[in-house]
Short mmCIF file of C-alpha atoms in Angstrom, two decimals:
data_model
loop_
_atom_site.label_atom_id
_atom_site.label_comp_id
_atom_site.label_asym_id
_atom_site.label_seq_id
_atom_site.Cartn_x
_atom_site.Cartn_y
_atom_site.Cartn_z
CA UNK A 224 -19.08 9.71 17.97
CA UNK A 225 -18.77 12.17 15.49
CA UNK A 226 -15.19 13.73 14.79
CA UNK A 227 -13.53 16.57 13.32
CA UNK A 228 -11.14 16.01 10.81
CA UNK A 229 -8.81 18.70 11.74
CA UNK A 230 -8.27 17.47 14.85
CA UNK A 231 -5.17 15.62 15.69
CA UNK A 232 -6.20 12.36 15.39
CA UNK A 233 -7.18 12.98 12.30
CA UNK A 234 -3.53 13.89 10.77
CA UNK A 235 -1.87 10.98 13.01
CA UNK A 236 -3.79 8.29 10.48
CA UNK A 237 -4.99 9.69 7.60
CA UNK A 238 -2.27 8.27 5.36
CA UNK A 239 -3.08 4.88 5.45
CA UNK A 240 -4.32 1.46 6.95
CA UNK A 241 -1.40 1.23 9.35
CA UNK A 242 -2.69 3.90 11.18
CA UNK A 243 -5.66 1.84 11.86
CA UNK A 244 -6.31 4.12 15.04
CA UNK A 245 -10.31 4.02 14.88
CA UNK A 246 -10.68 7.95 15.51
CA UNK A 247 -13.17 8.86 17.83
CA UNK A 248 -13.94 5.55 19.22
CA UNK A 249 -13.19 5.72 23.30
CA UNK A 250 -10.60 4.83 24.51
CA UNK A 251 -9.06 5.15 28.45
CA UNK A 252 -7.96 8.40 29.40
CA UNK A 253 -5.62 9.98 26.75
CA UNK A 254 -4.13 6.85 25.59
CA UNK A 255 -5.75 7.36 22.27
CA UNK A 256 -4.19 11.18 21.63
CA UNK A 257 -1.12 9.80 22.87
CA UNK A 258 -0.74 6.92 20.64
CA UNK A 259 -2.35 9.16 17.71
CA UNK A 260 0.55 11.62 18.09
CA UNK A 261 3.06 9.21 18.39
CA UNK A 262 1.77 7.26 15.06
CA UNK A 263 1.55 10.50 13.59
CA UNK A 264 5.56 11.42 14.32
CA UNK A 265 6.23 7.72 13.40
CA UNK A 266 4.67 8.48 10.02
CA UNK A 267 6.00 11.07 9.51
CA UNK A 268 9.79 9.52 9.41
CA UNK A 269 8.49 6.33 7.93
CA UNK A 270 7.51 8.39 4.90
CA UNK A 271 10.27 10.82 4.75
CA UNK A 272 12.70 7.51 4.80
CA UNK A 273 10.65 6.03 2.10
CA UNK A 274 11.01 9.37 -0.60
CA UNK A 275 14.77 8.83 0.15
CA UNK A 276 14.40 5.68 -2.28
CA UNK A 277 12.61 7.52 -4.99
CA UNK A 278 14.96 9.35 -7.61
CA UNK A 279 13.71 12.65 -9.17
CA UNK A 280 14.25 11.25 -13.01
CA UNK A 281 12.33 8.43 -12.54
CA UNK A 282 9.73 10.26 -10.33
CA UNK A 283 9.34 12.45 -13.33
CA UNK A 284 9.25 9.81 -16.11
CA UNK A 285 6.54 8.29 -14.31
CA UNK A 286 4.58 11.39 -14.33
CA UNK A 287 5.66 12.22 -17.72
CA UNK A 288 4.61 8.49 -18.82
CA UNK A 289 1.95 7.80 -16.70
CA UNK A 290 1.02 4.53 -18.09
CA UNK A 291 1.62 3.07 -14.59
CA UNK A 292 -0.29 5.56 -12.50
CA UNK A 293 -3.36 4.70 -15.10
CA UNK A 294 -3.25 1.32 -14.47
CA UNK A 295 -2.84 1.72 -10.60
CA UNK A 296 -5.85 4.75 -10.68
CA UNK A 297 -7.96 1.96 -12.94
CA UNK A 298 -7.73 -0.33 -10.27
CA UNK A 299 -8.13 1.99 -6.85
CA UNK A 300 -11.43 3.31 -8.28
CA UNK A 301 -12.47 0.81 -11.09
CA UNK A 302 -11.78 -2.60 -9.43
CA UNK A 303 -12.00 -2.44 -5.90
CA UNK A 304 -15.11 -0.60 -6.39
CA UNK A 305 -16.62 -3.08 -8.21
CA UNK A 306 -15.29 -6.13 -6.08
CA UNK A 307 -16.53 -4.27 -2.94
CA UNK A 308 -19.84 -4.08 -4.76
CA UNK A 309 -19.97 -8.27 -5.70
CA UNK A 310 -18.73 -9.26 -2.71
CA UNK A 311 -21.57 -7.31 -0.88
CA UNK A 312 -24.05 -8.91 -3.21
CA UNK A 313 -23.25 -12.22 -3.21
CA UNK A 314 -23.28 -12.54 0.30
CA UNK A 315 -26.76 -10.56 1.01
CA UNK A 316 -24.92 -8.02 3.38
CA UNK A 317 -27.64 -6.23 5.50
CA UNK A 318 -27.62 -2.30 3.88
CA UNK A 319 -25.55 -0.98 6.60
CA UNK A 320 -22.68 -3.55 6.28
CA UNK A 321 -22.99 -3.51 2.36
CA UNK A 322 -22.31 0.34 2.26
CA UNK A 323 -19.07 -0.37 4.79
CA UNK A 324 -17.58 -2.31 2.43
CA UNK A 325 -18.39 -0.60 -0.72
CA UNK A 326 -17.12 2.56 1.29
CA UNK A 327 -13.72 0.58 2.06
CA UNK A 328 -14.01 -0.38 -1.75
CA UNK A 329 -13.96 3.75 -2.93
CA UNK A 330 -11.02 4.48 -0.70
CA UNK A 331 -8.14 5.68 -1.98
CA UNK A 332 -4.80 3.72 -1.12
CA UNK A 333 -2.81 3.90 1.92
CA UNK A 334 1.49 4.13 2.59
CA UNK A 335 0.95 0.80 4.10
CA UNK A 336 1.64 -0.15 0.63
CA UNK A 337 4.80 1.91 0.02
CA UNK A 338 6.10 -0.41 2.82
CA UNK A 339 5.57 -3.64 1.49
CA UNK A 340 6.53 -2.36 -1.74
CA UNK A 341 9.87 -1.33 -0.55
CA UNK A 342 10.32 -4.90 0.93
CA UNK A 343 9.69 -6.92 -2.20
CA UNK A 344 11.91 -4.78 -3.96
CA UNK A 345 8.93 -3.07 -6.18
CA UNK A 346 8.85 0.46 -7.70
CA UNK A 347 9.14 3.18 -5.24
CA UNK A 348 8.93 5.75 -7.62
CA UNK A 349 5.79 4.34 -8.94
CA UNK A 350 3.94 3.45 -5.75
CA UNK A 351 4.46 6.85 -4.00
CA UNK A 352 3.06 8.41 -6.93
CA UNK A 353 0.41 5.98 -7.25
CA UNK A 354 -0.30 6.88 -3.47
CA UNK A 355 -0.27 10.58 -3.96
CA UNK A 356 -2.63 10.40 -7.64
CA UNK A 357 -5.07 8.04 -5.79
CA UNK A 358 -5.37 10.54 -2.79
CA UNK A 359 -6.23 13.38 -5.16
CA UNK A 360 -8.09 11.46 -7.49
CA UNK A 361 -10.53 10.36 -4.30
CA UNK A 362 -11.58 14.03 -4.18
CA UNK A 363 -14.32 13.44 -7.43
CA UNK A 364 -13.81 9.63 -7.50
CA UNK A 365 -15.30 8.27 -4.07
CA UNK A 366 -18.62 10.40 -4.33
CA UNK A 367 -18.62 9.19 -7.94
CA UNK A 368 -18.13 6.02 -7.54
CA UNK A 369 -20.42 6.04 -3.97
CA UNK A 370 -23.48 7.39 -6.25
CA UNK A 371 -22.99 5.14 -8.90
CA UNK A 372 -23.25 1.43 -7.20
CA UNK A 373 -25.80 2.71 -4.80
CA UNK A 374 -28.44 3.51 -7.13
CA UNK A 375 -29.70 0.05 -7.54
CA UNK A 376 -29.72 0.13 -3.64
CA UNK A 377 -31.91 3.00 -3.11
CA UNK A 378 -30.35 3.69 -0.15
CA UNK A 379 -31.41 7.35 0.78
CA UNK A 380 -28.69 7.92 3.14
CA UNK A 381 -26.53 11.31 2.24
CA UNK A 382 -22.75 10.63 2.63
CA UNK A 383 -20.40 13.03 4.11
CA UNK A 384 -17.22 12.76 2.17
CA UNK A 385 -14.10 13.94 4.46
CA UNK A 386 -12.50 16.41 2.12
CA UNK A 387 -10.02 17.95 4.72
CA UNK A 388 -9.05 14.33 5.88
CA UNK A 389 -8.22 13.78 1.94
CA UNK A 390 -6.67 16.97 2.21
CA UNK A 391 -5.01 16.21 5.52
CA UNK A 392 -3.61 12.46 4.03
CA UNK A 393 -2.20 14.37 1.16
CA UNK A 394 -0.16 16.80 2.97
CA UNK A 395 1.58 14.20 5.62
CA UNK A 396 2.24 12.21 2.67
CA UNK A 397 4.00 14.35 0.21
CA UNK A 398 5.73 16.79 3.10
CA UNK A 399 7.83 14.04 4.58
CA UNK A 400 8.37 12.47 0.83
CA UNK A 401 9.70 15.73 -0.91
CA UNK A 402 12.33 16.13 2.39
CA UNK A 403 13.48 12.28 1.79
CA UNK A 404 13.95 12.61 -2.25
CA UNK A 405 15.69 15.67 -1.50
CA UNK A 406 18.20 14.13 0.80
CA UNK A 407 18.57 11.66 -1.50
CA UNK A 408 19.25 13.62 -4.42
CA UNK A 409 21.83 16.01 -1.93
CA UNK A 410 23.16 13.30 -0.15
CA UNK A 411 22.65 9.77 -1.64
CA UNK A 412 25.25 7.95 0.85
CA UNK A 413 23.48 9.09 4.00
CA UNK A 414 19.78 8.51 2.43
CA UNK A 415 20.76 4.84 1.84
CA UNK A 416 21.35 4.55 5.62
CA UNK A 417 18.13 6.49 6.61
CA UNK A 418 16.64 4.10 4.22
CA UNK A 419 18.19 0.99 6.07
CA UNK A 420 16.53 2.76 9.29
CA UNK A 421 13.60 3.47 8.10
CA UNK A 422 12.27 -0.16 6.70
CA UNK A 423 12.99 -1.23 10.23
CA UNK A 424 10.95 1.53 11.77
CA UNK A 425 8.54 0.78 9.13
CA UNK A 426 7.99 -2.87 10.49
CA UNK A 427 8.11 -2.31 13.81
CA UNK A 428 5.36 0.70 13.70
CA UNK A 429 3.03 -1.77 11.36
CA UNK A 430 3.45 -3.95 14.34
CA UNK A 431 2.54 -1.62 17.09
CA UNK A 432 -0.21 0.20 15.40
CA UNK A 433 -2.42 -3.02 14.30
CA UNK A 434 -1.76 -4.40 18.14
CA UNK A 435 -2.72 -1.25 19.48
CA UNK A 436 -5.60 -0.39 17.48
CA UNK A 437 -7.39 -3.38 18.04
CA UNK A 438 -6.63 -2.97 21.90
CA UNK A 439 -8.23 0.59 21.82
CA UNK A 440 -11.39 -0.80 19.29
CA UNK A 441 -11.76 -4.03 21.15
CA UNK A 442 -15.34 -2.90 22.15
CA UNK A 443 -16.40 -2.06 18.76
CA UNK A 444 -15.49 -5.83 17.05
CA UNK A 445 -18.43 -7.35 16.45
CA UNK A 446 -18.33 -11.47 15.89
CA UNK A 447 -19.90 -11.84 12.57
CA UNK A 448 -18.39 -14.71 10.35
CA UNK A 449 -19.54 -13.18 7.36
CA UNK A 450 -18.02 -9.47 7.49
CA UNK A 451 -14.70 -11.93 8.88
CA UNK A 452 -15.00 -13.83 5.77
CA UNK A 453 -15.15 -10.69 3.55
CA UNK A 454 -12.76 -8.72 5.24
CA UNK A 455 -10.30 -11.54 4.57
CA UNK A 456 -10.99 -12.26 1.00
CA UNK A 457 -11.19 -9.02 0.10
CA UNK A 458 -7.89 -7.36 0.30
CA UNK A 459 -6.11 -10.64 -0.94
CA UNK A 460 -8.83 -10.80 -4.03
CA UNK A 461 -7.48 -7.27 -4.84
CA UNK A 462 -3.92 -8.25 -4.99
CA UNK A 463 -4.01 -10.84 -7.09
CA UNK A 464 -6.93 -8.51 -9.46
CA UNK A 465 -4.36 -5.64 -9.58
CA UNK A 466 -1.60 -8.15 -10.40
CA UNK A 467 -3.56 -9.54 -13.48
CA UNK A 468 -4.40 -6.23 -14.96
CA UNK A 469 -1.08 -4.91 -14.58
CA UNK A 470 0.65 -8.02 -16.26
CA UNK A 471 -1.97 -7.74 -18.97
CA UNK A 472 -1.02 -4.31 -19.55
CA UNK A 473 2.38 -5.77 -19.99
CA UNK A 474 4.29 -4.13 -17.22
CA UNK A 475 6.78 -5.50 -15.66
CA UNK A 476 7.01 -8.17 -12.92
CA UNK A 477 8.53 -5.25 -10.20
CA UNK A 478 5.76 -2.76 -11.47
CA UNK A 479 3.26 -5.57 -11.17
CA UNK A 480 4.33 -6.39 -7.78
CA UNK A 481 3.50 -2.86 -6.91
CA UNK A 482 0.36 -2.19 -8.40
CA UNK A 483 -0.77 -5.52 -6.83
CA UNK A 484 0.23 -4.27 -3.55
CA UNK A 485 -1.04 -0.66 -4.15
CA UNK A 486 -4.75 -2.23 -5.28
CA UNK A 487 -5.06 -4.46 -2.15
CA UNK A 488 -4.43 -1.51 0.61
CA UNK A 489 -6.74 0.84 1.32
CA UNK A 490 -6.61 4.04 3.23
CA UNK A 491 -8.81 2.37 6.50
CA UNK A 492 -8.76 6.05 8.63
CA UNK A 493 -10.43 7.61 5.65
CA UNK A 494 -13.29 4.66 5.99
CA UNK A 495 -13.42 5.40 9.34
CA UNK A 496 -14.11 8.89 9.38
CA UNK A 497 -16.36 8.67 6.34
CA UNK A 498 -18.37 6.46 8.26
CA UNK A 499 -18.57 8.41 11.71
CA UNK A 500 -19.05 11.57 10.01
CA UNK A 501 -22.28 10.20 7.88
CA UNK A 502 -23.72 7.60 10.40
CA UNK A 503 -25.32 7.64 13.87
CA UNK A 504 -23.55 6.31 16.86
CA UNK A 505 -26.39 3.33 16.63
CA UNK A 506 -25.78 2.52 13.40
CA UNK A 507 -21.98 2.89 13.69
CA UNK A 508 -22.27 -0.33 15.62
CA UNK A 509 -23.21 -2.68 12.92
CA UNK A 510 -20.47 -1.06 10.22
CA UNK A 511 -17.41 0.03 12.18
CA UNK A 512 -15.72 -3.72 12.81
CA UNK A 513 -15.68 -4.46 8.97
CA UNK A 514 -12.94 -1.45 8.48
CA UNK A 515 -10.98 -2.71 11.37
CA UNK A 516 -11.05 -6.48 11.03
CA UNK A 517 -10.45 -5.31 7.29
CA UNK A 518 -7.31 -3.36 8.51
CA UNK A 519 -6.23 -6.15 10.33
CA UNK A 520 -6.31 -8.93 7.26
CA UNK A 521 -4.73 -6.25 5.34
CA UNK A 522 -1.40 -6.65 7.57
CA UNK A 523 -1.38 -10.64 7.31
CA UNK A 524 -1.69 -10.44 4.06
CA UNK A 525 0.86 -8.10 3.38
CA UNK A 526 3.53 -9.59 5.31
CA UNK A 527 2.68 -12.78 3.86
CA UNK A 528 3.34 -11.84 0.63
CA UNK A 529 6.52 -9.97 1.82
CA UNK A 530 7.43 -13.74 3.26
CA UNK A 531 6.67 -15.20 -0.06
CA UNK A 532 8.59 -12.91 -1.91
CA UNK A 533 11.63 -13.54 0.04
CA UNK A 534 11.56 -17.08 -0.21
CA UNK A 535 11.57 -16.61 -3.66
CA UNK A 536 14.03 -14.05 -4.15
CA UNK A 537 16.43 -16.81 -1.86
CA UNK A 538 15.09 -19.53 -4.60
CA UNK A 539 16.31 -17.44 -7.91
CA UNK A 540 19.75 -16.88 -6.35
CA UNK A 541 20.06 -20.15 -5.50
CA UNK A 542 19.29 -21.37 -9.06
CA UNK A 543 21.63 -18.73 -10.46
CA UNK A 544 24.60 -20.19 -8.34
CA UNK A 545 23.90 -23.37 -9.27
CA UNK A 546 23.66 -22.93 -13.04
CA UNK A 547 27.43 -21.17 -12.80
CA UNK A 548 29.93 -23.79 -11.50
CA UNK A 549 32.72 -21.81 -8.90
CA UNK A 550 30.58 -18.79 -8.53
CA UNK A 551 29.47 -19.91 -5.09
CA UNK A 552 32.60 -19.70 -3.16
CA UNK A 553 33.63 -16.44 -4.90
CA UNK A 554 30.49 -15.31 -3.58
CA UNK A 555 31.11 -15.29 -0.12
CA UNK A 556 34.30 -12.99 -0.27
CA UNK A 557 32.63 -10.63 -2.14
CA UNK A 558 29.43 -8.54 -1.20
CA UNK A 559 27.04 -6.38 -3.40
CA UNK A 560 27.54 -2.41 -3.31
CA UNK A 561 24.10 -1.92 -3.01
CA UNK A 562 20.62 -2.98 -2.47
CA UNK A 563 19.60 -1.52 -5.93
CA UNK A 564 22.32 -3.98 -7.85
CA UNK A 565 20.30 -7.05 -6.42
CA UNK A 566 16.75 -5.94 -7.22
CA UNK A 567 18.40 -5.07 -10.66
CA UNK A 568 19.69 -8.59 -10.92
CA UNK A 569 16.45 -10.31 -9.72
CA UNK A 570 14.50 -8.35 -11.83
CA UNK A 571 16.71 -9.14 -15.32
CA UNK A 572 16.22 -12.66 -13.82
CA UNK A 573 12.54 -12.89 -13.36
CA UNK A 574 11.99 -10.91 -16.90
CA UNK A 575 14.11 -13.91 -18.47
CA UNK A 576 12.08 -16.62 -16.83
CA UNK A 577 8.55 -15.24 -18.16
CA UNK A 578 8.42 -11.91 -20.01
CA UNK A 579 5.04 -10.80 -20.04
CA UNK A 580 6.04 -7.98 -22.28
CA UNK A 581 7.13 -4.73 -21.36
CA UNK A 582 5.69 -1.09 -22.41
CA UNK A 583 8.80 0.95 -22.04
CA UNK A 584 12.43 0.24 -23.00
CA UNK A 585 14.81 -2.00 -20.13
CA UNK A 586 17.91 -0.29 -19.50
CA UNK A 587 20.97 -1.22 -21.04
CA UNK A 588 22.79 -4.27 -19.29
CA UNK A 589 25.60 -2.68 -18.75
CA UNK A 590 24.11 -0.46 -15.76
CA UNK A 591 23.49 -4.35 -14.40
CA UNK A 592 26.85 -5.26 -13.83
CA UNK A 593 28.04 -3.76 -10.57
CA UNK A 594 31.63 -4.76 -8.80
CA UNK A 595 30.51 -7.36 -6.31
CA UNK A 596 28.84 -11.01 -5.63
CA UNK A 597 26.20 -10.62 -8.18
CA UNK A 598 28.75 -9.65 -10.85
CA UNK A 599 31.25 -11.78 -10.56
CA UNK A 600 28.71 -14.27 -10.51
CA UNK A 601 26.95 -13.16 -13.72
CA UNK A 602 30.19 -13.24 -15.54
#
């Protein structure tokens, strides 16, 4: 069961969760290098759809101020880490399952997140970049952080750590990016309606790659309640962990949505070839359903948040309408010129209910009063 990370397969998933494909586990005939090479083109478009929502000047302030990508590194490879290591304690994981999930712990994130990011209206800017540090950062970090919380173990197992899959992740992640954020930098009409495209795509292939990848692994799940329980609680405990830092760092609410999101997804094809390239085919048995049942709770969790989000985002304009008699039916003659205008409303909204603080200057409100509903509304 051993696979080579240059292969195909390999590229097709690399980037993140959603490609869930478990490589080298069997599947019928060529469905799997099929559906790996279709995930892989899917990807591919997702992502390059995605960088045509990031903007160059605030792509560079981020890495020019990288208080964000500090916070977002501090919780890939400081907190998840360390919750992967709890959680395998406290629950008196058998070694081989305890090392899955501290391996899924020391992942680096996956562009599952730059999805759900884009739907709750979070920072692209800063979760692509968080996306790309995290990848390179896993080069030193994941051995690191593998040695450290293993020594108590005394697990003698060597691990193999897949440096050309890292390698391989990096490359189908930035590729597609730089082509999107220079469309939208050439052309910033037409990237909005890629962009439109492209979140539909988006759901639609995090849809078809979960179904499908537990159709192709359905003879690796193994039924036990405990690495269920774990794989459930985990994802959602990192969430709400990299929400708590990030508001304590006293970012605001749309960077903590994204660092939440970025701190809760993990890169599940990098687990999965970690695992196959350092384990026998015997032992794969008892660790290989954690990463995909882990995969799985990853989506629900995801989408519920996305569901929660929207609800609220429906609640706050609601509110707003309310507060400003004759502003509703003015509203419905008049639309919104963009998407951006109403995640800049919501977000001068939410930092007036609760302001946790913010480390960098707000732009001026002036650049929040576009022609449309939300304006006229406002005034």
């Amino acid at each position: 069961m051993r696979t080579n990370c240059s292969s195909g397969s390999a590229c097709a998933a690399n980037s993140s969760e959603e490609e869930e494909l478990p490589v080298g586990l069997r599947a019928p005939g060529n469905l799997e290098l099929v559906f790996a090479v279709v995930s892989a083109v899917m990807m591919g478009m997702l992502m390059f759809s995605l960088g045509c929502s990031v903007e160059i000047r605030k792509l560079w302030s981020h890495i020019r101020r990288p208080w964000g990508i500090a916070v977002g590194l501090l919780c890939q490879f400081g907190l998840m880490p360390l919750i992967a290591y709890l959680l395998a304690i406290s629950f008196s994981l058998a070694p081989l399952q305890a090392i899955a999930v501290l391996i899924m712990g020391c992942c680096p994130g996956g562009t599952v997140s730059n999805i759900f990011t884009f739907w709750v209206d979070g920072d692209m800017d800063l979760s692509i970049s968080m996306t790309t540090c995290s990848t390179v950062a896993a080069l030193g970090m994941m051995p690191l952080c593998l040695y450290l919380y293993t020594l108590s173990w005394n697990f003698e197992q060597n691990f193999t750590i897949p440096y050309q899959n890292i390698g391989i992740s990096l490359l189908c992640l930035t590729v597609p990016v730089a082509f999107g954020v220079y469309v939208n930098y050439r052309c910033p009409k037409q990237s909005k309606i890629i962009l439109k495209i492209g979140a539909i795509v988006g759901g639609v292939l995090l849809l078809v790659v979960t179904v499908a990848g537990v159709v192709l692994a359905r003879e690796s799940w193994n039924a036990d309640i405990t690495l269920l329980i774990i794989s459930c609680i985990f994802p959602l405990i990192g969430h709400v962990a990299g929400f708590l830092l990030a508001l304590l760092t006293h970012h605001s609410w749309q960077r903590c949505r994204t660092i939440s999101l970025e701190t809760g997804a993990q890169n599940i094809q990098m687990c999965l070839t970690m695992l196959q390239l350092s384990f026998t085919a015997q032992q794969l048995v008892q660790m290989i359903s954690f990463p995909l049942s882990y995969g799985l709770f990853q989506m629900v969790d995801g989408f519920l948040i996305v569901a929660a989000y929207k609800l609220y985002k429906r609640r706050l304009k609601n509110k707003h309408r309310k507060k400003t008699p004759g502003c509703a039916e003015g509203c419905r003659h008049k639309r919104s010129t963009s998407p951006q205008e109403t995640g800049a409303f919501l977000e001068v909204n939410e930092e007036i209910a609760v302001t946790p603080g913010t480390s960098e200057p707000m732009d001026p409100p002036v650049a929040l009063e576009p022609t449309g509903s939300i304006s006229s509304c406002a005034q």
